[in-house]
Coordinates of C-alpha atoms in Angstrom, one line a residue:
X7 CA 189.0 47.3 76.5
X8 CA 190.8 46.9 79.6
X9 CA 193.5 44.6 81.6
X10 CA 194.7 41.5 79.9
X11 CA 192.8 42.3 76.4
X12 CA 194.7 45.6 76.7
X13 CA 197.6 44.3 77.7
X14 CA 199.8 41.3 76.3
X15 CA 200.3 38.7 78.9
X16 CA 202.9 36.2 78.8
X17 CA 203.1 32.7 79.9
X18 CA 205.8 30.2 80.1
X19 CA 206.2 27.6 77.5
X20 CA 205.1 24.7 79.5
X21 CA 201.9 26.2 80.8
X22 CA 201.1 27.3 77.3
X23 CA 201.2 23.6 76.4
X24 CA 199.4 21.8 79.1
X25 CA 196.8 24.6 78.8
X26 CA 196.7 24.0 75.3
X27 CA 196.5 20.3 75.8
X28 CA 193.9 20.7 78.6
X29 CA 191.7 22.5 75.8
X30 CA 191.8 20.0 73.6
X31 CA 191.4 17.2 75.3
X32 CA 188.2 18.7 77.6
X33 CA 184.7 17.1 76.9
X34 CA 182.0 19.8 77.1
X35 CA 178.8 17.8 76.4
X36 CA 175.7 19.9 74.8
X37 CA 178.3 22.0 73.2
X38 CA 178.7 21.7 69.4
X39 CA 182.4 21.4 67.9
X40 CA 181.7 24.1 65.3
X41 CA 181.1 27.3 65.8
X42 CA 177.6 27.9 64.4
X43 CA 177.8 31.9 63.9
X44 CA 174.6 32.2 65.5
X45 CA 174.5 35.9 66.9
X46 CA 173.6 35.9 70.8
X47 CA 170.2 37.5 71.7
X48 CA 170.7 40.1 74.6
X49 CA 168.0 40.7 77.6
X50 CA 166.4 37.4 78.8
X51 CA 167.8 35.5 81.9
X52 CA 169.0 31.9 81.5
X53 CA 167.3 31.0 84.6
X54 CA 164.1 32.3 86.4
X55 CA 164.1 34.4 89.2
X56 CA 164.4 37.7 90.2
X57 CA 167.8 39.5 88.6
X58 CA 170.4 40.3 91.5
X59 CA 170.9 43.6 89.6
X60 CA 167.4 44.2 89.7
X61 CA 167.0 43.4 93.5
X62 CA 170.1 46.0 94.1
X63 CA 168.8 48.7 92.1
X64 CA 165.1 48.9 93.2
X65 CA 166.1 48.9 97.1
X66 CA 168.6 51.5 96.8
X67 CA 168.1 54.6 99.5
X68 CA 167.3 57.9 97.7
X69 CA 168.3 59.8 100.7
X70 CA 172.2 58.4 100.9
X71 CA 172.6 56.4 97.8
X72 CA 172.9 53.1 100.0
X73 CA 171.3 49.5 99.7
X74 CA 168.8 49.3 102.2
X75 CA 169.4 46.9 104.8
X76 CA 166.2 45.1 104.1
X77 CA 167.7 44.3 100.9
X78 CA 171.0 42.8 102.2
X79 CA 169.5 39.1 101.9
X80 CA 170.4 38.3 98.2
X81 CA 167.3 36.6 96.7
X82 CA 169.2 33.5 95.9
X83 CA 170.3 33.0 99.2
X84 CA 169.1 29.5 100.4
X85 CA 166.9 29.3 103.0
X86 CA 169.4 27.3 105.3
X87 CA 171.8 30.0 104.9
X88 CA 169.5 32.7 105.9
X89 CA 169.3 31.4 109.2
X90 CA 172.1 29.9 109.9
X91 CA 174.8 30.5 112.9
X92 CA 177.6 30.4 111.1
X93 CA 176.8 32.4 108.1
X94 CA 179.6 34.0 106.7
X95 CA 179.3 37.9 105.8
X96 CA 178.7 39.2 102.4
X97 CA 182.0 39.0 100.5
X98 CA 183.7 36.8 103.1
X99 CA 184.9 34.2 100.7
X100 CA 186.5 36.5 98.1
X101 CA 187.8 38.7 101.3
X102 CA 189.4 35.9 103.1
X103 CA 190.0 33.7 100.4
X104 CA 192.3 36.0 98.2
X105 CA 194.1 37.1 101.6
X106 CA 194.5 34.1 103.3
X107 CA 194.1 31.2 101.0
X108 CA 195.4 29.2 97.9
X109 CA 193.2 27.3 95.4
X110 CA 194.1 25.0 92.6
X111 CA 190.9 25.6 90.1
X112 CA 193.3 24.9 87.4
X113 CA 190.2 22.5 85.8
X114 CA 187.3 24.8 86.2
X115 CA 190.2 27.6 84.7
X116 CA 190.3 25.4 81.7
X117 CA 186.7 24.8 81.1
X118 CA 185.8 28.4 81.3
X119 CA 188.6 29.4 78.9
X120 CA 187.3 27.0 76.6
X121 CA 183.6 28.0 76.8
X122 CA 184.4 31.6 76.1
X123 CA 186.2 30.9 72.9
X124 CA 183.2 29.2 71.7
X125 CA 181.1 32.2 72.9
X126 CA 183.4 34.5 71.4
X127 CA 183.2 32.5 68.4
X128 CA 179.0 32.9 68.2
X129 CA 178.5 29.2 69.6
X130 CA 174.9 30.1 71.4
X131 CA 175.3 26.8 73.1
X132 CA 178.2 27.6 75.6
X133 CA 176.2 30.2 77.1
X134 CA 174.1 28.4 79.7
X135 CA 176.9 25.8 80.3
X136 CA 179.2 28.4 81.5
X137 CA 176.2 29.9 83.1
X138 CA 175.8 26.4 85.2
X139 CA 179.7 26.3 85.5
X140 CA 179.4 29.7 87.4
X141 CA 176.4 28.9 89.7
X142 CA 178.6 27.0 92.3
X143 CA 179.9 30.5 93.5
X144 CA 183.5 29.6 93.6
X145 CA 184.3 32.0 90.8
X146 CA 186.6 33.9 93.2
X147 CA 189.2 30.8 92.8
X148 CA 189.7 30.9 88.9
X149 CA 188.2 33.8 87.7
X150 CA 191.2 35.9 87.9
X151 CA 193.7 33.3 86.0
X152 CA 190.6 32.1 83.3
X153 CA 190.6 35.9 82.0
X154 CA 194.3 36.1 82.0
X155 CA 194.4 33.1 80.1
X156 CA 191.5 33.9 78.2
X157 CA 193.2 37.2 77.0
X158 CA 196.0 35.4 75.4
X159 CA 193.8 33.2 73.2
X160 CA 191.1 35.4 72.1
X161 CA 191.9 38.1 69.8
X162 CA 188.6 40.1 70.2
X163 CA 186.5 40.2 73.1
X164 CA 183.4 42.4 70.9
X165 CA 180.4 42.0 70.7
X166 CA 179.8 38.2 72.2
X167 CA 181.9 38.5 75.4
X168 CA 181.1 42.2 76.2
X169 CA 177.4 41.4 75.9
X170 CA 177.5 38.4 77.5
X171 CA 179.3 40.2 80.4
X172 CA 176.6 42.6 80.9
X173 CA 173.7 40.0 80.2
X174 CA 175.0 38.0 83.2
X175 CA 175.5 41.4 85.4
X176 CA 172.3 42.8 85.1
X177 CA 170.3 39.5 84.5
X178 CA 171.6 36.5 86.3
X179 CA 169.3 35.4 89.3
X180 CA 172.7 33.6 90.9
X181 CA 175.5 35.7 92.3
X182 CA 178.0 33.4 90.7
X183 CA 177.8 34.3 87.3
X184 CA 177.0 38.0 88.4
X185 CA 180.4 38.2 90.1
X186 CA 182.1 36.7 87.0
X187 CA 179.8 39.3 84.6
X188 CA 181.6 42.1 87.0
X189 CA 184.8 40.6 86.5
X190 CA 184.7 40.2 83.2
X191 CA 183.3 44.0 82.4
X192 CA 186.8 44.7 84.7
X193 CA 188.5 43.0 82.1
X194 CA 186.9 44.1 78.3
X195 CA 184.5 47.0 79.1
X196 CA 184.3 50.6 79.0
X197 CA 183.2 53.4 81.0
X198 CA 179.6 53.0 80.0
X199 CA 179.3 50.0 81.8
X200 CA 180.5 51.8 85.3
X201 CA 176.8 52.3 86.2
X202 CA 176.5 48.5 86.4
X203 CA 179.2 48.0 88.4
X204 CA 178.2 50.8 90.9
X205 CA 175.1 49.8 91.4
X206 CA 175.9 46.0 92.0
X207 CA 179.1 47.2 94.6
X208 CA 176.5 48.7 96.6
X209 CA 176.4 45.2 97.9
X210 CA 179.6 43.7 99.9
X211 CA 179.3 40.5 97.8
X212 CA 180.3 41.8 95.1
X213 CA 182.7 43.9 96.3
X214 CA 186.2 42.5 95.4
X215 CA 184.6 42.1 91.6
X216 CA 183.2 45.8 91.5
X217 CA 186.7 47.5 93.0
X218 CA 189.0 45.6 90.4
X219 CA 186.2 46.7 87.7
X220 CA 185.9 50.2 88.9
X221 CA 189.9 50.8 89.2
X222 CA 189.8 49.9 85.2
X223 CA 186.7 51.3 84.0
X224 CA 186.2 54.6 85.5
X225 CA 188.4 57.5 84.2
X226 CA 189.1 58.2 87.8
X227 CA 189.7 55.4 89.4
X228 CA 190.7 56.7 92.4
X229 CA 187.4 58.8 92.8
X230 CA 185.3 55.9 91.9
X231 CA 186.8 53.9 94.8
X232 CA 186.2 56.8 97.2
X233 CA 182.6 56.8 95.9
X234 CA 182.2 53.2 96.4
X235 CA 183.9 52.7 99.9
X236 CA 181.7 55.4 101.6
X237 CA 178.5 53.7 100.6
X238 CA 179.4 50.2 101.6
X239 CA 180.6 48.9 105.4
X240 CA 182.0 45.7 105.0
X241 CA 184.4 43.6 102.6
X242 CA 183.2 46.5 99.8
X243 CA 185.0 49.0 101.7
X244 CA 188.1 46.7 102.4
X245 CA 188.4 46.0 98.6
X246 CA 187.9 49.4 97.6
X247 CA 190.4 51.2 100.0
X248 CA 192.8 48.2 99.6
X249 CA 192.8 49.2 95.8
X250 CA 193.7 53.2 96.2
X251 CA 196.8 54.5 96.1
X252 CA 198.6 57.7 97.3
X253 CA 196.3 61.1 97.6
X254 CA 196.9 64.6 98.2
X255 CA 193.2 65.0 97.7
X256 CA 192.6 66.6 100.8
X257 CA 188.8 65.1 101.3
X258 CA 189.6 61.6 100.6
X259 CA 192.7 62.0 102.8
X260 CA 190.9 63.3 105.5
X261 CA 188.1 60.3 105.1
X262 CA 190.8 57.6 105.3
X263 CA 191.8 59.0 108.2
X264 CA 188.9 59.5 110.1
X265 CA 186.4 56.9 108.5
X266 CA 187.8 54.8 106.0
X267 CA 189.3 52.3 107.9
X268 CA 186.0 51.6 110.2
X269 CA 184.2 48.3 108.6
X270 CA 182.3 45.5 110.3
X271 CA 185.1 43.0 109.6
X272 CA 188.3 44.7 111.1
X273 CA 190.1 47.9 110.6
X274 CA 193.6 45.7 110.6
X275 CA 192.9 45.1 106.8
X276 CA 193.3 48.2 106.0
X277 CA 194.6 50.6 108.6
X278 CA 198.1 50.5 107.4
X279 CA 196.8 51.4 103.7
X280 CA 194.8 54.2 105.0
X281 CA 197.8 55.6 107.5
X282 CA 200.1 55.3 104.7
X283 CA 198.5 56.5 101.5
X284 CA 196.6 59.5 103.3
X285 CA 199.8 60.2 105.3
X286 CA 198.7 60.1 108.9
X287 CA 202.3 61.4 110.0
X288 CA 202.1 64.4 107.8
X289 CA 198.8 65.3 108.6
X290 CA 199.6 65.2 112.5
X291 CA 202.7 67.3 112.1
X292 CA 200.6 69.8 110.0
X293 CA 198.1 70.5 112.8
X294 CA 198.5 73.2 115.4
X295 CA 198.8 72.3 118.9
X296 CA 196.1 73.7 121.5
X297 CA 192.7 74.5 121.2
X298 CA 192.5 74.5 117.2
X299 CA 193.7 71.1 116.9
X300 CA 191.5 69.1 114.8
X301 CA 189.6 66.9 117.3
X302 CA 187.8 64.5 114.7
X303 CA 191.3 63.7 112.9
X304 CA 192.8 63.3 115.8
X305 CA 190.3 60.7 117.1
X306 CA 191.0 59.2 114.0
X307 CA 194.5 59.2 114.4
X308 CA 194.1 57.5 117.9
X309 CA 192.1 54.5 116.5
X310 CA 194.1 54.0 113.8
X311 CA 197.0 53.7 116.4
X312 CA 194.9 51.1 118.1
X313 CA 194.5 49.0 115.6
X314 CA 198.2 49.2 114.4
X315 CA 199.4 48.1 117.7
X316 CA 197.5 45.2 117.6
X317 CA 198.8 41.9 115.7
X318 CA 196.8 41.1 113.4
X319 CA 195.9 39.9 109.4
X320 CA 197.7 43.0 107.8
X321 CA 200.8 45.2 108.3
X322 CA 201.2 47.6 111.2
X323 CA 203.0 49.7 113.5
X324 CA 206.2 47.7 113.0
X325 CA 206.4 48.7 109.3
X326 CA 205.1 51.8 109.3
X327 CA 208.5 54.0 108.2
X328 CA 206.8 57.2 110.3
X329 CA 205.7 55.6 113.6
X330 CA 208.1 56.9 115.6
X331 CA 207.7 60.5 114.4
X332 CA 203.9 60.1 114.5
X333 CA 203.8 58.5 118.0
X334 CA 205.5 61.3 119.3
X335 CA 203.9 63.7 117.5
X336 CA 200.2 62.6 118.3
X337 CA 201.2 62.3 122.0
X338 CA 202.0 66.1 122.1
X339 CA 198.8 67.0 120.3
X340 CA 196.7 65.0 123.0
X341 CA 198.7 65.7 126.1
X342 CA 196.4 68.4 127.6
X343 CA 193.3 67.4 125.7
X344 CA 190.5 64.8 127.2
X345 CA 188.2 65.3 124.3
X346 CA 187.8 61.5 123.9
X347 CA 188.5 58.5 125.7
X348 CA 190.1 56.9 122.5
X349 CA 193.5 59.3 123.3
X350 CA 193.6 57.3 126.9
X351 CA 193.6 54.2 124.7
X352 CA 195.7 55.2 122.1
X353 CA 198.4 56.7 124.6
X354 CA 198.0 53.1 126.8
X355 CA 198.7 51.3 123.9
X356 CA 202.1 53.0 122.8
X357 CA 203.1 52.8 126.1
X358 CA 202.8 49.0 126.2
X359 CA 204.3 49.1 122.5
X360 CA 207.6 50.9 123.8
X361 CA 208.1 49.0 126.7
X362 CA 207.6 45.5 124.8
X363 CA 210.2 47.0 122.2
X364 CA 212.6 47.3 125.3
X365 CA 211.9 44.4 126.8
X366 CA 212.8 42.7 123.0
X367 CA 216.0 44.8 123.2
X368 CA 216.8 43.6 126.6
X369 CA 216.8 39.8 125.9
X370 CA 218.2 40.1 122.8
X371 CA 215.3 39.6 120.7
X372 CA 214.2 36.6 122.5
X373 CA 210.4 36.8 123.7
X374 CA 210.0 37.8 127.5
X375 CA 207.8 35.9 130.0
X376 CA 209.3 37.1 133.2
X377 CA 206.2 38.2 134.7
X378 CA 208.0 40.9 137.0
X379 CA 209.4 42.6 133.8
X380 CA 208.7 45.9 133.4
X381 CA 206.6 45.5 130.1
X382 CA 204.7 42.8 131.9
X383 CA 203.9 44.4 135.5
X384 CA 200.6 46.5 135.6
X385 CA 201.3 49.1 138.1
X386 CA 205.1 49.7 137.7
X387 CA 207.3 52.2 137.0
X388 CA 208.0 53.1 133.1
X389 CA 211.4 52.0 132.5
X390 CA 211.9 54.6 130.5
X391 CA 210.7 57.8 132.9
X392 CA 210.5 56.1 136.7
X393 CA 207.0 57.8 136.5
X394 CA 204.7 55.6 138.0
X395 CA 201.0 54.3 136.7
X396 CA 198.1 54.5 139.0
X397 CA 197.3 51.0 140.9
X398 CA 194.4 49.5 138.7
X399 CA 194.7 52.0 136.0
X400 CA 195.4 48.9 133.2
X401 CA 193.4 46.0 134.5
X402 CA 194.4 43.5 131.6
X403 CA 198.1 42.7 130.6
X404 CA 200.5 44.5 128.5
X405 CA 202.3 43.7 125.1
X406 CA 204.5 40.9 125.4
X407 CA 207.6 40.9 123.2
X408 CA 206.2 37.7 121.5
X409 CA 203.0 40.0 120.3
X410 CA 204.8 42.2 118.4
X411 CA 204.5 42.2 114.5
X412 CA 207.1 39.4 113.5
X413 CA 207.8 41.7 110.8
X414 CA 209.6 44.8 112.6
X415 CA 211.2 46.4 110.3
X416 CA 211.2 50.0 112.0
X417 CA 213.9 50.8 114.2
X418 CA 212.9 52.8 117.1
X419 CA 215.8 54.8 118.9
X420 CA 216.1 54.5 122.7
X421 CA 215.6 58.2 122.6
X422 CA 212.2 58.1 120.2
X423 CA 211.1 55.0 122.8
X424 CA 212.0 57.2 125.9
X425 CA 209.9 60.1 124.6
X426 CA 206.9 58.1 123.6
X427 CA 206.9 56.2 126.9
X428 CA 207.4 59.6 128.9
X429 CA 204.4 61.4 127.1
X430 CA 201.9 58.4 127.3
X431 CA 202.5 57.9 131.5
X432 CA 201.7 61.4 131.8
X433 CA 198.7 61.3 129.7
X434 CA 197.2 57.6 130.9
X435 CA 198.6 58.6 134.8
X436 CA 195.9 61.6 134.6
X437 CA 193.8 60.8 137.6
X438 CA 190.8 62.6 136.0
X439 CA 190.2 59.8 133.4
X440 CA 187.4 57.7 135.2
X441 CA 185.4 61.0 135.5
X442 CA 185.8 61.7 131.5
X443 CA 185.1 57.7 130.8
X444 CA 181.7 57.8 132.6
X445 CA 180.8 61.0 131.3
X446 CA 181.5 59.4 127.8
X447 CA 179.3 56.4 128.5
X448 CA 176.3 58.8 129.4
X449 CA 176.2 60.1 125.8
X450 CA 175.1 58.4 122.9
X451 CA 177.2 60.2 120.5
X452 CA 179.9 58.1 122.1
X453 CA 181.8 55.4 120.6
X454 CA 180.5 52.9 123.1
X455 CA 183.2 50.3 122.6
X456 CA 186.2 52.4 122.9
X457 CA 184.4 53.8 126.2
X458 CA 183.6 49.9 127.1
X459 CA 187.2 49.5 126.7
X460 CA 188.6 52.2 128.4
X461 CA 186.3 51.5 131.4
X462 CA 187.7 47.9 131.6
X463 CA 191.0 49.3 131.9
X464 CA 190.4 51.4 134.7
X465 CA 188.3 49.2 136.7
X466 CA 185.0 50.8 135.7
X467 CA 181.4 48.9 136.1
X468 CA 179.4 50.3 133.3
X469 CA 176.1 48.1 133.5
X470 CA 174.1 50.7 135.6
X471 CA 175.4 53.7 133.7
X472 CA 174.1 52.2 130.6
X473 CA 170.4 51.0 132.2
X474 CA 170.2 54.8 133.3
X475 CA 170.8 56.1 129.6
X476 CA 168.2 53.3 128.7
X477 CA 165.9 54.8 130.9
X478 CA 165.9 57.8 129.6
X479 CA 164.6 56.7 126.4
X480 CA 167.8 55.5 124.2
X481 CA 167.5 53.7 121.4
X482 CA 171.3 53.6 120.6
X483 CA 171.6 49.9 119.4
X484 CA 175.2 49.4 120.8
X485 CA 174.2 50.4 124.5
X486 CA 171.0 47.7 124.0
X487 CA 173.5 45.3 123.2
X488 CA 176.4 46.0 126.1
X489 CA 173.2 45.8 128.5
X490 CA 171.6 43.0 127.6
X491 CA 174.7 40.8 127.4
X492 CA 176.0 42.1 131.0
X493 CA 172.4 41.5 132.5
X494 CA 171.5 38.2 134.6
X495 CA 168.7 36.4 135.1
X496 CA 167.6 39.0 138.0
X497 CA 168.4 41.9 136.0
X498 CA 166.8 41.0 133.0
X499 CA 163.2 42.0 133.9
X500 CA 164.1 45.8 134.3
X501 CA 165.4 45.9 130.6
X502 CA 162.3 44.2 129.5
X503 CA 160.4 46.8 131.1
X504 CA 162.2 49.7 130.0
X505 CA 162.0 48.5 126.2
X506 CA 158.5 47.9 126.5
X507 CA 158.2 51.7 127.1
X508 CA 160.8 52.9 124.9
X509 CA 159.1 50.7 121.7
X510 CA 155.6 51.3 123.2
X511 CA 154.0 53.1 120.0
X512 CA 156.1 50.6 117.4
X513 CA 154.8 47.5 119.6
X514 CA 151.4 48.7 120.1
X515 CA 150.9 50.0 116.1
X516 CA 147.9 48.4 114.5
X517 CA 149.0 45.6 112.1
X518 CA 147.8 45.6 108.4
X519 CA 144.8 42.7 107.6
X520 CA 146.2 42.3 103.8
X521 CA 150.0 41.5 102.9
X522 CA 152.7 43.5 104.3
X523 CA 154.2 46.5 102.7
X524 CA 157.6 45.9 102.0
X525 CA 160.4 47.0 104.5
X526 CA 161.3 50.0 102.7
X527 CA 157.7 51.2 102.0
X528 CA 156.8 50.8 105.6
X529 CA 159.9 52.7 106.8
X530 CA 159.2 55.7 104.6
X531 CA 155.5 55.9 105.6
X532 CA 156.7 55.1 109.4
X533 CA 158.8 58.1 109.6
X534 CA 162.4 58.6 110.7
X535 CA 162.0 58.0 114.3
X536 CA 160.9 54.1 113.7
X537 CA 163.5 53.6 111.4
X538 CA 166.4 54.7 113.4
X539 CA 165.1 52.4 116.5
X540 CA 164.8 49.2 114.0
X541 CA 168.6 48.5 114.7
X542 CA 167.6 49.0 118.8
X543 CA 164.7 46.9 118.7
X544 CA 166.7 44.1 116.6
X545 CA 169.2 44.2 119.4
X546 CA 166.6 43.8 122.3
X547 CA 164.8 41.0 120.2
X548 CA 168.3 39.0 119.9
X549 CA 169.2 40.0 123.2
X550 CA 166.5 38.4 125.1
X551 CA 166.8 35.0 123.8
X552 CA 169.3 34.1 126.5
X553 CA 166.5 34.2 128.7
X554 CA 163.8 31.9 127.4
X555 CA 160.3 33.7 128.3
X556 CA 161.5 37.0 129.1
X557 CA 160.4 39.6 126.9
X558 CA 157.6 37.6 125.4
X559 CA 155.3 40.6 125.3
X560 CA 158.1 42.3 122.9
X561 CA 158.6 39.2 120.7
X562 CA 154.9 38.4 119.4
X563 CA 154.5 42.0 118.2
X564 CA 157.7 41.8 116.6
X565 CA 156.8 38.8 114.5
X566 CA 154.6 41.5 112.4
X567 CA 157.1 44.6 112.6
X568 CA 157.3 46.7 109.8
X569 CA 161.3 45.5 109.4
X570 CA 162.4 42.4 108.3
X571 CA 165.5 42.4 110.7
X572 CA 163.2 43.0 113.7
X573 CA 161.1 40.0 112.1
X574 CA 164.0 37.6 111.3
X575 CA 165.1 38.5 114.9
X576 CA 161.9 37.2 116.6
X577 CA 161.7 34.2 114.8
X578 CA 165.4 33.1 115.8
X579 CA 164.6 34.0 119.5
X580 CA 161.9 31.5 119.2
X581 CA 164.1 28.7 117.7
X582 CA 166.5 29.3 120.5
X583 CA 163.6 29.2 123.1
X584 CA 162.4 26.2 121.9
X585 CA 159.0 23.8 122.2
X586 CA 157.4 24.9 125.6
X587 CA 157.3 28.7 123.8
X588 CA 155.9 27.1 120.3
X589 CA 153.1 25.6 122.0
X590 CA 151.7 28.8 123.8
X591 CA 148.6 29.8 122.3
X592 CA 149.6 33.5 122.2
X593 CA 152.9 32.5 120.5
X594 CA 150.8 30.4 117.8
X595 CA 148.2 33.3 116.9
X596 CA 151.1 35.7 116.8
X597 CA 152.9 33.2 114.6
X598 CA 149.5 32.4 112.6
X599 CA 149.1 36.5 111.7
X600 CA 152.8 36.9 111.0
X601 CA 153.1 33.8 108.2
X602 CA 149.9 35.1 106.6
X603 CA 151.2 38.6 106.2
X604 CA 154.9 38.0 105.6
X605 CA 156.1 39.0 101.9
X606 CA 159.8 36.9 102.5
X607 CA 159.0 33.5 101.2
X608 CA 162.4 32.2 103.4
X609 CA 160.6 33.8 106.7
X610 CA 157.2 32.6 106.1
X611 CA 158.5 29.1 105.5
X612 CA 160.3 29.2 108.7
X613 CA 157.7 30.9 110.3
X614 CA 155.2 27.6 109.0
X615 CA 158.2 25.1 110.4
X616 CA 157.8 27.1 114.0
X617 CA 153.8 26.4 113.7
X618 CA 154.7 22.6 112.8
X619 CA 157.0 21.8 115.5
X620 CA 154.6 23.2 118.2
X621 CA 151.9 21.8 116.9
X622 CA 153.7 18.1 117.5
X623 CA 152.3 15.7 120.1

């Protein structure tokens, strides 16, 4: 047993009294008030549908151990949410809710505890009622309190509640009961339940519950969280990293400083955590200067610095105790290096940060709105060094004093601020940066978001650079997204022509006459090249949605592409284009063929709906 069942949980007398009254008075229809003593039967789900656990287990990529992209939409996802433009990412309710919201879910807490008591006593009729209560998928609002309260009232969770937890986690076709099953396993499970949690933890929707459970179930909790974090990219990674503690493990430490903070939500949620538990300042202090410096670690440090400087939803540079020493050491390490445009961005971020600190001190802590102040004036002299910056080097405004983290507990001495200002100015003022940035944009290995940000600061137009690389056959998804977002009505046709040539073999591939293979099977038979181009083709299909009719020759074959993401993107683009194109003979023929062979029932229904819209008089 773990969590509250292992630890005595104390409650205020008033809270216990209120809970007892609520439990005694809570009317629960269809539950026998006596304990029947009927043993539970393990195995069969309480409701028809594909068990989520089986959906995840059968869609794991054997090469990477990750969940395949085409399995990210869970079987219980309502059709309207699958295509909704405001659809939140998996795990967002838990991620945002536990960090930024407060709930009063006392009623559900009381009902859940009462039902758990009934189940623990052998009342078989309580389980379906609990299942229905959990199907609302608001488990995050009450599960923790419910487990704590239950631990104070139920002396033994074996075997009934343990079996219930496994049954919910492995056989439920609805995410709410699965989430509660994982949480219950974390509270009362044992190491044998770890594989169940690890499997479900491959989907970000279950990240919060899986991370908490693994921290309890695994003999080596830190290693289990590390394994989980490497296989997810969204809220699941954030939840796993958040629960890690200080580490001296060199592999984990390096991963946290180079990759661990990257996620599809925002790195700001875990940047401070990574910098502190992996000791960013210590890692930089251990690094030799010169050509032997660890470039990947320096790039990671540069990205962490940029993240920590920006005001965000979690702690930042203002709370990082070693910030002054870390900043100086980083700048000295990259002073003569131009291996990554992230060095330029980090130096510029630190320059703005210390300038804002100076402005805040000068104004006595009050925000400075003086446009002529050194902290705000682009192209001005540094207040510390007097070294002029290049005109036009920084085209966006600098950090104002009011944008510094509100809780700024780390004191920077005047000397520390001056050293950081001088070093960062030397780096940012290097006239070779425009050439380096253009060269970086021409390489697919580059972090294009970082390169784009540097180009913006340097006043470099990047559209033609991206088009040039795309014309050479680049299938970098982000490059396609950037180019299509920047294109206007006159430029889109050129991009469509490039896309048609780049993806020609895929677009012209014969389609099966019978029911299409699943995306995972078809990718396995199509080869690695097709798998790597799926995201790029999806980016193209989504990008042309702004230009009705442009790329129609791309959209039609994409309706029957082997990758469900591409097919879904093609349908969504047709939705945005509307009636004139839905009435097209060629579009209707393509939709008919696609609907006939589409294995995803929700996507098939969407295609049929478009056909019906196009058939209206």
